[in-house]
PDB file of C-alpha atoms in Angstrom:
ATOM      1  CA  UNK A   4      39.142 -70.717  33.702  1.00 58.00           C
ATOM      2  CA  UNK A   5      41.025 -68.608  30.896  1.00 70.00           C
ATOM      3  CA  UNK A   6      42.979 -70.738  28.550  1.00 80.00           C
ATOM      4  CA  UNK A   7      47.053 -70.312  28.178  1.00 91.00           C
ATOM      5  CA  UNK A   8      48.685 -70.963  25.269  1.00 97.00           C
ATOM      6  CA  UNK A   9      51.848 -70.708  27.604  1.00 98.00           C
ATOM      7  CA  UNK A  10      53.332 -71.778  30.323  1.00 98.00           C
ATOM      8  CA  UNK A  11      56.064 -69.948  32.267  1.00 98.00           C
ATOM      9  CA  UNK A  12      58.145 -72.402  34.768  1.00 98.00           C
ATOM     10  CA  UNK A  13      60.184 -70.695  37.291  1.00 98.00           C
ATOM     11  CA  UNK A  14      59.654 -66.587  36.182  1.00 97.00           C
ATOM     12  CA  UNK A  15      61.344 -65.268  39.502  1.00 96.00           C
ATOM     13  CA  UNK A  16      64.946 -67.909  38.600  1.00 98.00           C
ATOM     14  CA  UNK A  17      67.992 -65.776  38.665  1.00 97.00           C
ATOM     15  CA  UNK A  18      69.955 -67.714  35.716  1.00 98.00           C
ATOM     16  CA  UNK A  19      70.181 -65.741  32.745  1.00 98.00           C
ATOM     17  CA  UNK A  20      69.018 -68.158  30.345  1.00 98.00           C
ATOM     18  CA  UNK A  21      65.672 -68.215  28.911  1.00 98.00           C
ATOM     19  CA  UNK A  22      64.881 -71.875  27.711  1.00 98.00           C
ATOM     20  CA  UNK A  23      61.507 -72.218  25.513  1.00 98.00           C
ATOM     21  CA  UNK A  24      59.748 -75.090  24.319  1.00 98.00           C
ATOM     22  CA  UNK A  25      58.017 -74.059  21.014  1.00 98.00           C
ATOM     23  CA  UNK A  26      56.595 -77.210  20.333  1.00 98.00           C
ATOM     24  CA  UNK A  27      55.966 -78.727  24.011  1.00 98.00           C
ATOM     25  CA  UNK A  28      52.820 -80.387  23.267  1.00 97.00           C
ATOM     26  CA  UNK A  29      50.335 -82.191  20.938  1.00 96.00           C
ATOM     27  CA  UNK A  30      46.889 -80.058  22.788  1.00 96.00           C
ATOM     28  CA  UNK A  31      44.263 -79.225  20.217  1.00 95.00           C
ATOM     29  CA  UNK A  32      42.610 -76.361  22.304  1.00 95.00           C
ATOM     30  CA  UNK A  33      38.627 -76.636  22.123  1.00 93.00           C
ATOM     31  CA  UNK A  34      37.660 -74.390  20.098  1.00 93.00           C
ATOM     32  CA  UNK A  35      39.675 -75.675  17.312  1.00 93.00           C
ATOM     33  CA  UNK A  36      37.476 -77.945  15.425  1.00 85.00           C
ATOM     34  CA  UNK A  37      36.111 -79.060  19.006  1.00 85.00           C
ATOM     35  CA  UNK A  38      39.435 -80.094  19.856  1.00 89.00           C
ATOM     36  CA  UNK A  39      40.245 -82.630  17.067  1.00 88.00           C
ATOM     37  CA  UNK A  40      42.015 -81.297  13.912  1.00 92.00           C
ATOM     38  CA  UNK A  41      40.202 -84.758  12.591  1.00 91.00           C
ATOM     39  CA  UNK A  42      43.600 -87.133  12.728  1.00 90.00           C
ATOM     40  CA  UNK A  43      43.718 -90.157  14.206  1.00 87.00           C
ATOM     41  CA  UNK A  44      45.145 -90.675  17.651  1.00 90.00           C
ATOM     42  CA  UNK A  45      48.160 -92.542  16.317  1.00 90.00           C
ATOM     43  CA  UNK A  46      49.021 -89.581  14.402  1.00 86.00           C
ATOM     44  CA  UNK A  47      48.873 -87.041  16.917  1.00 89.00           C
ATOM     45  CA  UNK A  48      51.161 -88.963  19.070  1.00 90.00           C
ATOM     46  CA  UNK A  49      53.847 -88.515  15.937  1.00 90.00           C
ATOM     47  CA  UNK A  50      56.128 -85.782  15.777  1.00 88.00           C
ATOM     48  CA  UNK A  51      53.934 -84.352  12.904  1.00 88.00           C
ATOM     49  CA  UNK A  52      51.684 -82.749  15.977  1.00 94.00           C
ATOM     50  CA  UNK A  53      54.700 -81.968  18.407  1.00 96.00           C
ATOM     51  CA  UNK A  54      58.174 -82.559  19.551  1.00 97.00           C
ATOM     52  CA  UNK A  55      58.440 -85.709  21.729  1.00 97.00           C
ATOM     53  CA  UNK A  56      60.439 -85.734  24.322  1.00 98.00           C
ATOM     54  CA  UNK A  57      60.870 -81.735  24.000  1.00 98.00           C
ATOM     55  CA  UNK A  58      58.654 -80.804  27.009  1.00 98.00           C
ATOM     56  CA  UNK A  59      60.702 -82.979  29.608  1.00 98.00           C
ATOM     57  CA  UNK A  60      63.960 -81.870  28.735  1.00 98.00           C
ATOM     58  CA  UNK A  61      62.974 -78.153  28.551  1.00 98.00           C
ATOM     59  CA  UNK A  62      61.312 -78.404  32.076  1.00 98.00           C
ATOM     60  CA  UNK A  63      64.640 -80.026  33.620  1.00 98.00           C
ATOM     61  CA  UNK A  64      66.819 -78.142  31.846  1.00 98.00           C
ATOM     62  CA  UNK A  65      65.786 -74.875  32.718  1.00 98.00           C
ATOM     63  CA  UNK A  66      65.247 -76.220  36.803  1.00 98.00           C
ATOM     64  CA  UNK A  67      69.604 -77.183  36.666  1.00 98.00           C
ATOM     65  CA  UNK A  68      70.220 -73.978  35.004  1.00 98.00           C
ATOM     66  CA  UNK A  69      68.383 -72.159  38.185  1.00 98.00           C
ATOM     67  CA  UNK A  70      66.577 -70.402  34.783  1.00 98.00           C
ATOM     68  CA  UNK A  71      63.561 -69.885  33.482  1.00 98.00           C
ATOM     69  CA  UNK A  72      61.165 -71.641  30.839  1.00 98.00           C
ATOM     70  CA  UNK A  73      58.540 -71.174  28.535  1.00 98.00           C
ATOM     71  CA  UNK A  74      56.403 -74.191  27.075  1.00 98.00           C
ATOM     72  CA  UNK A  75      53.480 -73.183  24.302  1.00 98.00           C
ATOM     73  CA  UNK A  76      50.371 -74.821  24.945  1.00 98.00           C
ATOM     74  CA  UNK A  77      48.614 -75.754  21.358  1.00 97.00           C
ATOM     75  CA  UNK A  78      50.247 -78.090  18.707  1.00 96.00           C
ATOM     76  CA  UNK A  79      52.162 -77.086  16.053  1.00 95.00           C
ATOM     77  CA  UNK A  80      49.474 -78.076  13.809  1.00 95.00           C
ATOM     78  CA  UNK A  81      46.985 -75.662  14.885  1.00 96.00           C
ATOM     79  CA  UNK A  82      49.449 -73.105  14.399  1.00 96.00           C
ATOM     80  CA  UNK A  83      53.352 -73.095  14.172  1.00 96.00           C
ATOM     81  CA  UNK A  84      54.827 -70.573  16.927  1.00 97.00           C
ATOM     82  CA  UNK A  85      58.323 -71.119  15.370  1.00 96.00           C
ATOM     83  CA  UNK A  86      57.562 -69.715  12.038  1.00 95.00           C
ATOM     84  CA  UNK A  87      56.734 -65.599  10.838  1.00 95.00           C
ATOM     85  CA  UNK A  88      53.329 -64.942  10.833  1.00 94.00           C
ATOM     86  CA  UNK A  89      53.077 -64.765   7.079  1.00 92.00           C
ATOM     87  CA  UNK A  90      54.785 -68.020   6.607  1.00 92.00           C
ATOM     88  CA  UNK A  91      52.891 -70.247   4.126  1.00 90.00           C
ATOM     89  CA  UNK A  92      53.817 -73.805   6.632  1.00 90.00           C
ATOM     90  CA  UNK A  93      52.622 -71.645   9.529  1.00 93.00           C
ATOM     91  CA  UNK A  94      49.711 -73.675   9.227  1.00 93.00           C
ATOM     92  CA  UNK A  95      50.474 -77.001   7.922  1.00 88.00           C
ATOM     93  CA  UNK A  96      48.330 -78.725   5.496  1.00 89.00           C
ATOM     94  CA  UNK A  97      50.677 -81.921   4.652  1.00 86.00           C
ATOM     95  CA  UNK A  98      53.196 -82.738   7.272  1.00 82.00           C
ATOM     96  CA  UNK A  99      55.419 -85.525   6.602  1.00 76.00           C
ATOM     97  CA  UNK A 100      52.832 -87.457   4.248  1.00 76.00           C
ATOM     98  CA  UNK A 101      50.061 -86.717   6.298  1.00 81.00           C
ATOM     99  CA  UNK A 102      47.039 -84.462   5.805  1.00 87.00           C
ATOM    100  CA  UNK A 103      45.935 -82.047   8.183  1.00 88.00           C
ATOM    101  CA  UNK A 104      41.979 -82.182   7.575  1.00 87.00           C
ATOM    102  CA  UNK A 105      40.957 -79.400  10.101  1.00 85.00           C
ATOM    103  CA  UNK A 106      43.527 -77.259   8.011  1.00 89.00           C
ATOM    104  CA  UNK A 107      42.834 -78.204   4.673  1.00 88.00           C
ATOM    105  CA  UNK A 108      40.228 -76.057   4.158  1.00 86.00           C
ATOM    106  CA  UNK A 109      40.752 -73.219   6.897  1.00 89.00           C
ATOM    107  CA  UNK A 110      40.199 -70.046   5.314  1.00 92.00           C
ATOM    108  CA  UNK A 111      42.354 -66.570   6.531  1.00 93.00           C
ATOM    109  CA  UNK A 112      39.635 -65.577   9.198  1.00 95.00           C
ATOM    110  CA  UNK A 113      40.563 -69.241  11.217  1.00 94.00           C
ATOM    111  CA  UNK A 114      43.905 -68.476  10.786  1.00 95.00           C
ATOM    112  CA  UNK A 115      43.781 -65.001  12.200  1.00 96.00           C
ATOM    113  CA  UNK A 116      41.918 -66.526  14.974  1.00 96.00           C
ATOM    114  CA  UNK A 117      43.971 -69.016  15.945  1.00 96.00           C
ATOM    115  CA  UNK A 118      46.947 -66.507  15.531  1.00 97.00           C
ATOM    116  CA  UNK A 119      45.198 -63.910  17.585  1.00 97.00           C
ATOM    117  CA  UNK A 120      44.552 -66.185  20.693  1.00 97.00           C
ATOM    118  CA  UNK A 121      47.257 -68.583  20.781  1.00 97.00           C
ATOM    119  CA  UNK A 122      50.542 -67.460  18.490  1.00 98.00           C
ATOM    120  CA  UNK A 123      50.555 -63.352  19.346  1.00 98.00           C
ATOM    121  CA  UNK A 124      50.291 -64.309  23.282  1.00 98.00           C
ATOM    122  CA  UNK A 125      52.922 -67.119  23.365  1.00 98.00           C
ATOM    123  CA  UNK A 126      55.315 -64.256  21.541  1.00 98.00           C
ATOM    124  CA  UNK A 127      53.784 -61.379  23.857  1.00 98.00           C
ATOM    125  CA  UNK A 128      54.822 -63.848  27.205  1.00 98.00           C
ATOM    126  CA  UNK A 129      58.400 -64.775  24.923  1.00 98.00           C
ATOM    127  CA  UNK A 130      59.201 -61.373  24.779  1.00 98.00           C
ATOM    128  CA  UNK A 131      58.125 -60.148  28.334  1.00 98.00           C
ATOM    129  CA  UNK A 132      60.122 -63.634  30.095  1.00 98.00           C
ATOM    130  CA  UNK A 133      63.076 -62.296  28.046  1.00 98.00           C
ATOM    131  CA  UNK A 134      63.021 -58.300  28.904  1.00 98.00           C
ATOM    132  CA  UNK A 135      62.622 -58.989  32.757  1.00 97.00           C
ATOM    133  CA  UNK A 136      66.090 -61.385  32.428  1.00 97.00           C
ATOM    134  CA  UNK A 137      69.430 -58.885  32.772  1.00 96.00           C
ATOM    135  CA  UNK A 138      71.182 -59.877  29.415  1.00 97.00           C
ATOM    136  CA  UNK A 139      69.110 -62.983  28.468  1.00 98.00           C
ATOM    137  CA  UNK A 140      70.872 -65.849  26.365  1.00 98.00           C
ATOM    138  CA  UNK A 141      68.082 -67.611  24.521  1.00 98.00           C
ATOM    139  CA  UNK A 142      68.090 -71.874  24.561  1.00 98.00           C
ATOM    140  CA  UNK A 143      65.417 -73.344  22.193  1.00 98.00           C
ATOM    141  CA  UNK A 144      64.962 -77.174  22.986  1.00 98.00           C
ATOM    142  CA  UNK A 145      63.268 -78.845  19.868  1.00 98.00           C
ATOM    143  CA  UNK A 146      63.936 -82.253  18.918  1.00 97.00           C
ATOM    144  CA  UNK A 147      63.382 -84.217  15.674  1.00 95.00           C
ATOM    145  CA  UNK A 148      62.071 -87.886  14.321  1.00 93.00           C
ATOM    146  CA  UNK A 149      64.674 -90.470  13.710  1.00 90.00           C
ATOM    147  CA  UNK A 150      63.464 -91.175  10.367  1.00 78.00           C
ATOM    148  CA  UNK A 151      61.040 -89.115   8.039  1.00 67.00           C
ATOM    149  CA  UNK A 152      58.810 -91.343   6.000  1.00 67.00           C
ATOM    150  CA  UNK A 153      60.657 -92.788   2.753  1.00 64.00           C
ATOM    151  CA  UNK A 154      63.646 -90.884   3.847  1.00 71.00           C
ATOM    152  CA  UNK A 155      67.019 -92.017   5.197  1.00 78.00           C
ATOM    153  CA  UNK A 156      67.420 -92.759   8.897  1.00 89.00           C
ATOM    154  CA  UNK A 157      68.977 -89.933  10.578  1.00 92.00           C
ATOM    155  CA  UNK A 158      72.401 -90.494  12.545  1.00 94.00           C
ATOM    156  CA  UNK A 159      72.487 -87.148  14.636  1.00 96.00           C
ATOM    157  CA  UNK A 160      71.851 -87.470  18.412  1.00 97.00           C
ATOM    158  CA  UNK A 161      72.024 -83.559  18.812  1.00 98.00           C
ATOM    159  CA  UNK A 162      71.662 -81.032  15.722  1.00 97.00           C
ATOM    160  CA  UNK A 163      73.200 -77.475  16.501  1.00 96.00           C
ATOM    161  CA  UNK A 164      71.054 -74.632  14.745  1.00 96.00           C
ATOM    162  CA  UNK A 165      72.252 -71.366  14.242  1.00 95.00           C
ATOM    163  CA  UNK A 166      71.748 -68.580  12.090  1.00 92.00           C
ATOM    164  CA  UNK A 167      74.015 -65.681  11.498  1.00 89.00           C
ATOM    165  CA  UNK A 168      75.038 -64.839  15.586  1.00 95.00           C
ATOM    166  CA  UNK A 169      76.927 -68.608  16.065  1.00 96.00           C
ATOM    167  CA  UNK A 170      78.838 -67.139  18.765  1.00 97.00           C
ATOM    168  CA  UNK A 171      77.589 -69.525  21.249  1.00 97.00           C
ATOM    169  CA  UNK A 172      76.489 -72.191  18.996  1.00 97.00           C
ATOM    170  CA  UNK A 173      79.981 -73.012  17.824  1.00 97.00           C
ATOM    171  CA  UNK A 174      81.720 -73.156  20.687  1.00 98.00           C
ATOM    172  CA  UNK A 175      78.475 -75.433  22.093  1.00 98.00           C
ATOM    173  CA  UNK A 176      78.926 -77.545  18.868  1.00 97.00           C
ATOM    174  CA  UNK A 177      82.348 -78.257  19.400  1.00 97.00           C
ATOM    175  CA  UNK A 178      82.068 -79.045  22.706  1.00 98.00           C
ATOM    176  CA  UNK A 179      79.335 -81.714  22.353  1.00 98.00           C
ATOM    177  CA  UNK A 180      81.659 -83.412  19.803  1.00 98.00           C
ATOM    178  CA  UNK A 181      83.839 -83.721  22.320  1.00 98.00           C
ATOM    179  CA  UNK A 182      81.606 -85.116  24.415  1.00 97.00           C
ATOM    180  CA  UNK A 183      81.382 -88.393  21.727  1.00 97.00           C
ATOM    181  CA  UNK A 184      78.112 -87.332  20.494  1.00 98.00           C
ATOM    182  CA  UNK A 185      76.930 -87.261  16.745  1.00 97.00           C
ATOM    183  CA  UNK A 186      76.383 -83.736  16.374  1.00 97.00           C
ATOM    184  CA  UNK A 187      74.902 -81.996  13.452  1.00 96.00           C
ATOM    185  CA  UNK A 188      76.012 -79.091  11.949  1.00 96.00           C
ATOM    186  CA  UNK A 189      72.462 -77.405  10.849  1.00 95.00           C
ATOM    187  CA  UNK A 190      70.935 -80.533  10.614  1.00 92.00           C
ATOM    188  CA  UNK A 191      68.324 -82.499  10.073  1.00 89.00           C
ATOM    189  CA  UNK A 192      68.026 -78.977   8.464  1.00 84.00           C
ATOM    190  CA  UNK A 193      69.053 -75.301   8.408  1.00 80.00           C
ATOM    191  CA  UNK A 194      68.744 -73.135  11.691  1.00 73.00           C
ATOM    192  CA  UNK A 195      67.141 -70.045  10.490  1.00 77.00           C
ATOM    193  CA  UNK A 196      63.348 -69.097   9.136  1.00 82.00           C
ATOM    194  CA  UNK A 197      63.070 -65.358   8.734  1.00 85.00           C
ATOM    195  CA  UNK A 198      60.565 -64.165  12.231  1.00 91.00           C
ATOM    196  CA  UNK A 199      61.065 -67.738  13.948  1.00 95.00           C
ATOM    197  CA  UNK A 200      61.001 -67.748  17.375  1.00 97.00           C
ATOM    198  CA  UNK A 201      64.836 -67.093  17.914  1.00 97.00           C
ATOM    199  CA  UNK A 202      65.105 -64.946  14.752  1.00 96.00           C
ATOM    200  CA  UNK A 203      62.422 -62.737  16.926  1.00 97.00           C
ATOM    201  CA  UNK A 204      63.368 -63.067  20.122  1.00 98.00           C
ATOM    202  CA  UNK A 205      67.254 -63.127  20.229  1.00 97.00           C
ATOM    203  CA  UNK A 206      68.738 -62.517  16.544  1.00 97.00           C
ATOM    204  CA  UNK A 207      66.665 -58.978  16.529  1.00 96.00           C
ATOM    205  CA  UNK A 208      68.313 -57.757  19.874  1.00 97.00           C
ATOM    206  CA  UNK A 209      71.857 -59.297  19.291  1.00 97.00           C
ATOM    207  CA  UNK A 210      70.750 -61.703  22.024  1.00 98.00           C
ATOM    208  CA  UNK A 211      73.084 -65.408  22.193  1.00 98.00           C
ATOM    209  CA  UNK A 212      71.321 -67.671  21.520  1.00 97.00           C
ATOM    210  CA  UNK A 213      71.418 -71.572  20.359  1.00 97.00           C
ATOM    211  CA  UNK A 214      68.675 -73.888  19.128  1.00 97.00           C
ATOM    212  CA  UNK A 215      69.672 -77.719  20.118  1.00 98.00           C
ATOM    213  CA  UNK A 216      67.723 -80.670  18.263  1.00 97.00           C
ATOM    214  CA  UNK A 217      67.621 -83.438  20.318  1.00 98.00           C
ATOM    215  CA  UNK A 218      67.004 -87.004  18.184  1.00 97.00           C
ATOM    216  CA  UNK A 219      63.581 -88.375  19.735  1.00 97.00           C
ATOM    217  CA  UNK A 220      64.242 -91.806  20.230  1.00 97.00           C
ATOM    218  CA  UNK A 221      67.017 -90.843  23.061  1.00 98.00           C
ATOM    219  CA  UNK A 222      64.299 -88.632  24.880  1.00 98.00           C
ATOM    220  CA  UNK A 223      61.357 -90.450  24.728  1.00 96.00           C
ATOM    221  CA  UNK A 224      61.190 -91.565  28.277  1.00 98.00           C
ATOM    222  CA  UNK A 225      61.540 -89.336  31.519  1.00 98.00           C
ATOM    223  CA  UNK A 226      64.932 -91.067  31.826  1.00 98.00           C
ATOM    224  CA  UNK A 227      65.944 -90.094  28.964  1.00 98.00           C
ATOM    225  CA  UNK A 228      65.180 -86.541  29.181  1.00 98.00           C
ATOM    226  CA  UNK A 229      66.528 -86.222  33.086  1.00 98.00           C
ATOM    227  CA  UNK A 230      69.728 -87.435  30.971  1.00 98.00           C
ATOM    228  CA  UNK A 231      70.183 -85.306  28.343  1.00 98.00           C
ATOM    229  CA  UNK A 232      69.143 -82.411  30.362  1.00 98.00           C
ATOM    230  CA  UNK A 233      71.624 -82.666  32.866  1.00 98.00           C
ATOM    231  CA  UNK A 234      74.144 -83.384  30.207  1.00 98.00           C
ATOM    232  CA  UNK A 235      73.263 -80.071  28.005  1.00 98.00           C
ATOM    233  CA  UNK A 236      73.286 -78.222  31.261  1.00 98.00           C
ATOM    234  CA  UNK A 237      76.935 -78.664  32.082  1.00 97.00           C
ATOM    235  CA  UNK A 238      78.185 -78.088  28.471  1.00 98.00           C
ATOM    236  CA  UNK A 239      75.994 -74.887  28.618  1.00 98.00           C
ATOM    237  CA  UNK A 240      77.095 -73.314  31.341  1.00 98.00           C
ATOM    238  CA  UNK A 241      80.514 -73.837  30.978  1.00 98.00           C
ATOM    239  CA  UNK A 242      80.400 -72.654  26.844  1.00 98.00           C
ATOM    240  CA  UNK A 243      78.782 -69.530  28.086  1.00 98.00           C
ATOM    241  CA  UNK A 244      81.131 -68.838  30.587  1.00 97.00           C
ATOM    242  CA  UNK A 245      84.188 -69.534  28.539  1.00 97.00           C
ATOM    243  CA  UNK A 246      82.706 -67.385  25.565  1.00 95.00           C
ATOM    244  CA  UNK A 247      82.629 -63.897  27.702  1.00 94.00           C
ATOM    245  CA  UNK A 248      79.191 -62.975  25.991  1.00 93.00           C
TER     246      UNK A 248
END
């Protein structure tokens, strides 16, 4: 059976949005280092390998907004699908205090591989979800660590990422404030890396768009995620239709 680096949910959905998942899981493929980028376990259960809690959300999300969804298949360590291709943290070495072994001494040819079979298809299937949607509005789910190591705790429940188009990510911010929540404003940190996922997929077309950071610790559980789904689903929905876009 032919490995995916993808996985489209729900393709045929009539809802306009298009919800992806760039970092949706902490799968080594096999032919990476035979599957282990050499870390221990404990570490690729961190949020150095993926984005907890991302997956879950994504999947509900995009099932309430009758939309479809797009999950990448490989960590982010074997190759970041939310960075340009010539992006020197494309493929991390140090994340976070950690060293990547399997990366640390990966030469341009393993890095054109992994590019060619896992980060050009996951943008190839991004780009073909979003041309078969009539005016697509882009939703990327990530979600971020509560605390990096010798840092500060971070307070933010949701973070609100946007780059220059914050037509819809305004509006969205203001109306999770509303909501009670502790919403950042471009943080835990700014919403725009030239050829990132949204930069490619939405900014480049004039598509709206918003990228919502979702603090881990609140999403870590399938309860958790069936929450904040359902929440972000009504404040979605009704921000796009008040916007006119």
């Amino acid at each position: 059976m032919t490995y995916e680096p993808f996985e489209i949910i729900g393709a045929d959905r009539p809802g306009r949005w298009l919800v992806a998942c760039d970092h949706a899981t902490n799968n080594i493929p096999d032919w990476v280092h035979g599957g282990d980028l050499g870390l221990p376990a404990a570490d690729m259960c961190r949020h150095i390998a993926y984005d907890i809690g991302a997956a879950g959300v994504t999947r509900r999300l995009a099932e309430a907004l009758n939309s479809p969804a797009l999950l990448s298949r490989f960590s982010r360590l074997v190759c970041d699908p939310n960075r340009g291709e010539d992006d020197p943290t494309i493929m991390m070495r140090l994340y976070d205090g950690t060293i990547i072994p399997g990366n640390r001494n990966a030469d341009e040819a393993e890095k054109e591989e992994r590019l060619q079979r896992l980060y050009r298809p996951y943008h190839a299937a991004y780009a073909d979800l979003a041309n078969k949607i009539d005016s697509p509005v882009i939703c990327a789910v990530h979600s971020f660590t509560p605390r990096l190591n010798g840092r500060h705790p971070r307070p933010w429940e949701i973070g609100v990422l946007y780059a220059d188009d914050d037509r819809l990510a305004l509006p969205f911010m203001e109306a999770s404030r509303a909501q009670g929540w502790c919403t950042g404003d471009n943080q835990p940190y700014p919403g725009h890396l030239p050829g990132d996922a949204v930069d490619r997929h939405a900014l480049r077309y004039g598509r709206p768009n918003v990228l919502i950071e979702l603090r881990q610790d609140l999403i870590a559980d399938e309860a958790g995620q069936t929450l904040w789904a359902n929440r972000l689903a009504t404040i979605l929905s009704d921000t796009l239709a008040q916007s006119g876009l």
